[in-house]
Every structure is written in structure tokens, then in C-alpha cells.
mmCIF file of C-alpha atoms in Angstrom:
data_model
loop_
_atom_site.group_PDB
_atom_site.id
_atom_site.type_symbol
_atom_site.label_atom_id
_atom_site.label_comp_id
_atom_site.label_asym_id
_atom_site.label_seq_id
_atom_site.Cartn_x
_atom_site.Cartn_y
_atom_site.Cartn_z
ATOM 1 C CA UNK K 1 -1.592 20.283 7.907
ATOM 2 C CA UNK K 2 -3.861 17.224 5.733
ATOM 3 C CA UNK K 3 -3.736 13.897 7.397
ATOM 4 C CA UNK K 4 -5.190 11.855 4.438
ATOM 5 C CA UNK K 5 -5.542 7.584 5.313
ATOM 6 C CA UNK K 6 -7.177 5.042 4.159
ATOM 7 C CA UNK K 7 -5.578 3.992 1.950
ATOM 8 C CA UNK K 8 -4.896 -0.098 0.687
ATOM 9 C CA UNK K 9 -5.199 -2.906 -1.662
ATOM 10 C CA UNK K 10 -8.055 -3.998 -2.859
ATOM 11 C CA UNK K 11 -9.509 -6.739 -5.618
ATOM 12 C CA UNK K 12 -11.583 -4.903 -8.676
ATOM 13 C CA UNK K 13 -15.172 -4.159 -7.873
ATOM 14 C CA UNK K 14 -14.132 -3.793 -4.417
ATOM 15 C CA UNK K 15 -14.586 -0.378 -1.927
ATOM 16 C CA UNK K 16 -12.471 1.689 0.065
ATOM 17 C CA UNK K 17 -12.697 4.522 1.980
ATOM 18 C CA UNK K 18 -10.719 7.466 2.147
ATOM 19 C CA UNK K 19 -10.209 9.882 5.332
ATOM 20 C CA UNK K 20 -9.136 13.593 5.321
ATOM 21 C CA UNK K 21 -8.636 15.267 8.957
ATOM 22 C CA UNK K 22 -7.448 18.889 8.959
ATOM 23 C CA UNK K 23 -5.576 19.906 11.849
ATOM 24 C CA UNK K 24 -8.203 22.735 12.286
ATOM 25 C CA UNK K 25 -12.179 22.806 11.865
ATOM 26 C CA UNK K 26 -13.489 21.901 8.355
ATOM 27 C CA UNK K 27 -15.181 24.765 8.739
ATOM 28 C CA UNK K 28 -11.996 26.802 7.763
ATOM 29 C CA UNK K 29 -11.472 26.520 4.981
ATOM 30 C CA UNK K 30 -13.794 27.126 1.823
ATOM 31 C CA UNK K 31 -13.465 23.606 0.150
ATOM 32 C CA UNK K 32 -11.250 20.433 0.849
ATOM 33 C CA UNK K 33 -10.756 18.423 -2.230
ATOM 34 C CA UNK K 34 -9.060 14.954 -3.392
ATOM 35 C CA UNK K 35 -6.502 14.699 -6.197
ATOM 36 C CA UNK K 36 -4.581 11.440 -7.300
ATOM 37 C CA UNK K 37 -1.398 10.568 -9.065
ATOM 38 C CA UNK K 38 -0.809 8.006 -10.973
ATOM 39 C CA UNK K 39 2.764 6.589 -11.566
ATOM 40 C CA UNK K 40 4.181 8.428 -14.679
ATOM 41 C CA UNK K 41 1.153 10.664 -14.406
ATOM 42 C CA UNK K 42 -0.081 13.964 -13.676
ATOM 43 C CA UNK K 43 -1.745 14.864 -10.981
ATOM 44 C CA UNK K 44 -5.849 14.992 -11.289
ATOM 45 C CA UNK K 45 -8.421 16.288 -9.209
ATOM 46 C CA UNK K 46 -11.212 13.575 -7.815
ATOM 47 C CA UNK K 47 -13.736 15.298 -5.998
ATOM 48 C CA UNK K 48 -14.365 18.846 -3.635
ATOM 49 C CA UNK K 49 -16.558 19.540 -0.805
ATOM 50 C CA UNK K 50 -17.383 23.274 -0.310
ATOM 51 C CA UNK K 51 -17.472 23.893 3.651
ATOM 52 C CA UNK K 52 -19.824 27.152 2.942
ATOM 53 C CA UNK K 53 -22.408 25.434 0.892
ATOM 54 C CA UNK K 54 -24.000 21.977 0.495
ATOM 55 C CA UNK K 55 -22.119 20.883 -3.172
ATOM 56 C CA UNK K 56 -19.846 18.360 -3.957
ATOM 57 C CA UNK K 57 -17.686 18.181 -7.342
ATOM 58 C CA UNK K 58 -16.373 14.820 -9.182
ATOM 59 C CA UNK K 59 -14.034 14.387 -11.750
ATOM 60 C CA UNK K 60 -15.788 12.433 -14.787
ATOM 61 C CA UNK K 61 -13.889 9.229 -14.515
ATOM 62 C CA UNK K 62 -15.224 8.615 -10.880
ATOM 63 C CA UNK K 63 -18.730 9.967 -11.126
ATOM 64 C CA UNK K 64 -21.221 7.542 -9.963
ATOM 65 C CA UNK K 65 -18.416 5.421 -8.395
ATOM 66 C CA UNK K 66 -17.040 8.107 -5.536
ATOM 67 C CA UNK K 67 -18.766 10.053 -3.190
ATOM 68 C CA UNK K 68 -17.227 12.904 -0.975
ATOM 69 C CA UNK K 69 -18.644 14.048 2.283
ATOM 70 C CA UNK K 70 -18.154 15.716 5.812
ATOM 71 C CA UNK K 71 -18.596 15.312 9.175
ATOM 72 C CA UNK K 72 -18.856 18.310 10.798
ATOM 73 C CA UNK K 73 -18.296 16.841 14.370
ATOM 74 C CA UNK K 74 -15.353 15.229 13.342
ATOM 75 C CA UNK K 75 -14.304 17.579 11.518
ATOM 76 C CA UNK K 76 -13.148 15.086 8.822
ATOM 77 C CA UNK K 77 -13.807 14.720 5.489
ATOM 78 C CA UNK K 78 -14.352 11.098 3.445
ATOM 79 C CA UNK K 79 -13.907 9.964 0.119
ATOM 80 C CA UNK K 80 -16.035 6.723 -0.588
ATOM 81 C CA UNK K 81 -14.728 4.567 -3.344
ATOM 82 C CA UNK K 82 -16.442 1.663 -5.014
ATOM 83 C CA UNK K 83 -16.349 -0.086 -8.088
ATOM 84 C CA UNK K 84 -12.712 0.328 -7.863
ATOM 85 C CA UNK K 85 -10.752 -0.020 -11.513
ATOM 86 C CA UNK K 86 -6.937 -0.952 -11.795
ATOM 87 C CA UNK K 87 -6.917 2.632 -13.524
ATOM 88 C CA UNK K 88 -7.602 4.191 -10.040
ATOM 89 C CA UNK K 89 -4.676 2.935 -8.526
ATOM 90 C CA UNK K 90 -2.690 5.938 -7.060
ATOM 91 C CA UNK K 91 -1.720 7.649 -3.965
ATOM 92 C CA UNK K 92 -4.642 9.828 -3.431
ATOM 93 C CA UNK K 93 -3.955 13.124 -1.807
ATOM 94 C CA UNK K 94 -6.190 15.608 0.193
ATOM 95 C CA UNK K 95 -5.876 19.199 -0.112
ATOM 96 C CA UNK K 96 -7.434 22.697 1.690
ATOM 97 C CA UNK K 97 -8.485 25.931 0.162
ATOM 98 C CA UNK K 98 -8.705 29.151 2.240
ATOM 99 C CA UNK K 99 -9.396 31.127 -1.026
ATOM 100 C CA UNK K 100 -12.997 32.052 -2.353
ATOM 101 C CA UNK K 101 -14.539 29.703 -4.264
ATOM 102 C CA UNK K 102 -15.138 29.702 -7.589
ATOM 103 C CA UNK K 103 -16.379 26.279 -9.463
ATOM 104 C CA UNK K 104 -14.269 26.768 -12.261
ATOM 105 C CA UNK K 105 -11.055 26.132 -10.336
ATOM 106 C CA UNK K 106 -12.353 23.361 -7.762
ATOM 107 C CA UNK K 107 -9.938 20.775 -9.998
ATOM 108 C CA UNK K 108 -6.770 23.167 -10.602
ATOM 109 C CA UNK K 109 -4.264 21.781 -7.474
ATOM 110 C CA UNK K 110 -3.176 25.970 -7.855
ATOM 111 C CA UNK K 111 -6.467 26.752 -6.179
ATOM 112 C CA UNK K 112 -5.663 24.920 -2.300
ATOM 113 C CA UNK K 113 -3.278 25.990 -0.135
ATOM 114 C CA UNK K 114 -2.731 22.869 2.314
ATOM 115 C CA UNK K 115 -2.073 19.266 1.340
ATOM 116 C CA UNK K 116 -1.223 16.511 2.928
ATOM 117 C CA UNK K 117 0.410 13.822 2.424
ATOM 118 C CA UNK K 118 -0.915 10.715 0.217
ATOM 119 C CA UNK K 119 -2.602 7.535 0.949
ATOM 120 C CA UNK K 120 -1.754 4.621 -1.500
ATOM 121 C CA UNK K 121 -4.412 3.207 -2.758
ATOM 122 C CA UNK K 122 -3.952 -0.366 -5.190
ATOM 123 C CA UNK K 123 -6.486 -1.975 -7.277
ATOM 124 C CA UNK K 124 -5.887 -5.234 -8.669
ATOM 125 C CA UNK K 125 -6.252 -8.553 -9.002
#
């Protein structure tokens, strides 16, 4: 079980971050990622952490705006937002893979095998 918060309003330009806390160690699982839905919208990855080596993965729309990380200790993982866009409103999700990794599949939601539930997050003016 995900416990993804966070989550809140927030004017455009404006920062927010996300928190993921598995109920276990970070450590695991082989990657924790963050997905978003939009209303009327599919669901699309954000960004993934691999717990087994030092990379991080970003969906092209928040590149340069979002940064993933982890802290081991707390076993928590966070999703830093800035520059926030209208167009990123959604209720952002957090999700857990147990299966090998493979970089191709870090963005298909088929690849993790725990999610939590969602965090709302609203940009606007």
C-alpha cells in the first residue's frame, strides 16, 4: 500500500511538493514512479526513481520543471513541482514495481504492481 499527499491548489508559476510513503522500505521494490490523470484524460506517467540504481525518468511535458527523489531514511519518495501550468492539474498518483526493470516500460502503468491512492493537485488562477 502507496500513501501519496501533497497535494493542493496553487497560483501558476507556483511549487508543490508531492510525497510517496510505501508501507515497506523503498528499498523493495525496483522503481516507484508518478502518473497523473487529467479529467477526461488518460492516465500518463510523470517521473520514476529506480531503488537499485541512481536514475530518475521524466515524462517530456515536465522535464526541467519536476524533479523526483528518495530518502532512504524515510523511506519516502518526493515529487518536486515548479513552474506549475493549469495543464498539470490532476490527481497525481504514486505507484510500486517489484518487477525487473527495464527503461522501456518505466511509463506503461502495466509495469507497477502497487498504487496508491491520488493526491489532487490544482493549478490556476
Amino acid at each position: 500500500q502507496l500513501q501519496a499527499s501533497g497535494g493542493g491548489w496553487v497560483q501558476p508559476g507556483g511549487s508543490l511538493r508531492l510525497t510517496c510513503a510505501p508501507s515497506g522500505p523503498t528499498s523493495d521494490y525496483n522503481s516507484i514512479g508518478w502518473f497523473r490523470q487529467a479529467p477526461g484524460k488518460e492516465r500518463e506517467a510523470v517521473a520514476c526513481i529506480r531503488t537499485d540504481y541512481p536514475r530518475t525518468y521524466y515524462a517530456g511535458s515536465v522535464k526541467g520543471r519536476f524533479t523526483i527523489s528518495r530518502d532512504n531514511a524515510k523511506n519516502t519518495v518526493y515529487l518536486q513541482m515548479s513552474t506549475l501550468k493549469p495543464e498539470d492539474t490532476a490527481i497525481y498518483y504514486c505507484a510500486a514495481s517489484e518487477v525487473r526493470f527495464i527503461t522501456s516500460t518505466w511509463s506503461n502503468s502495466d509495469y507497477y504492481t502497487q498504487w496508491g491512492l491520488g493526491t489532487q493537485v490544482t493549478v490556476s488562477s
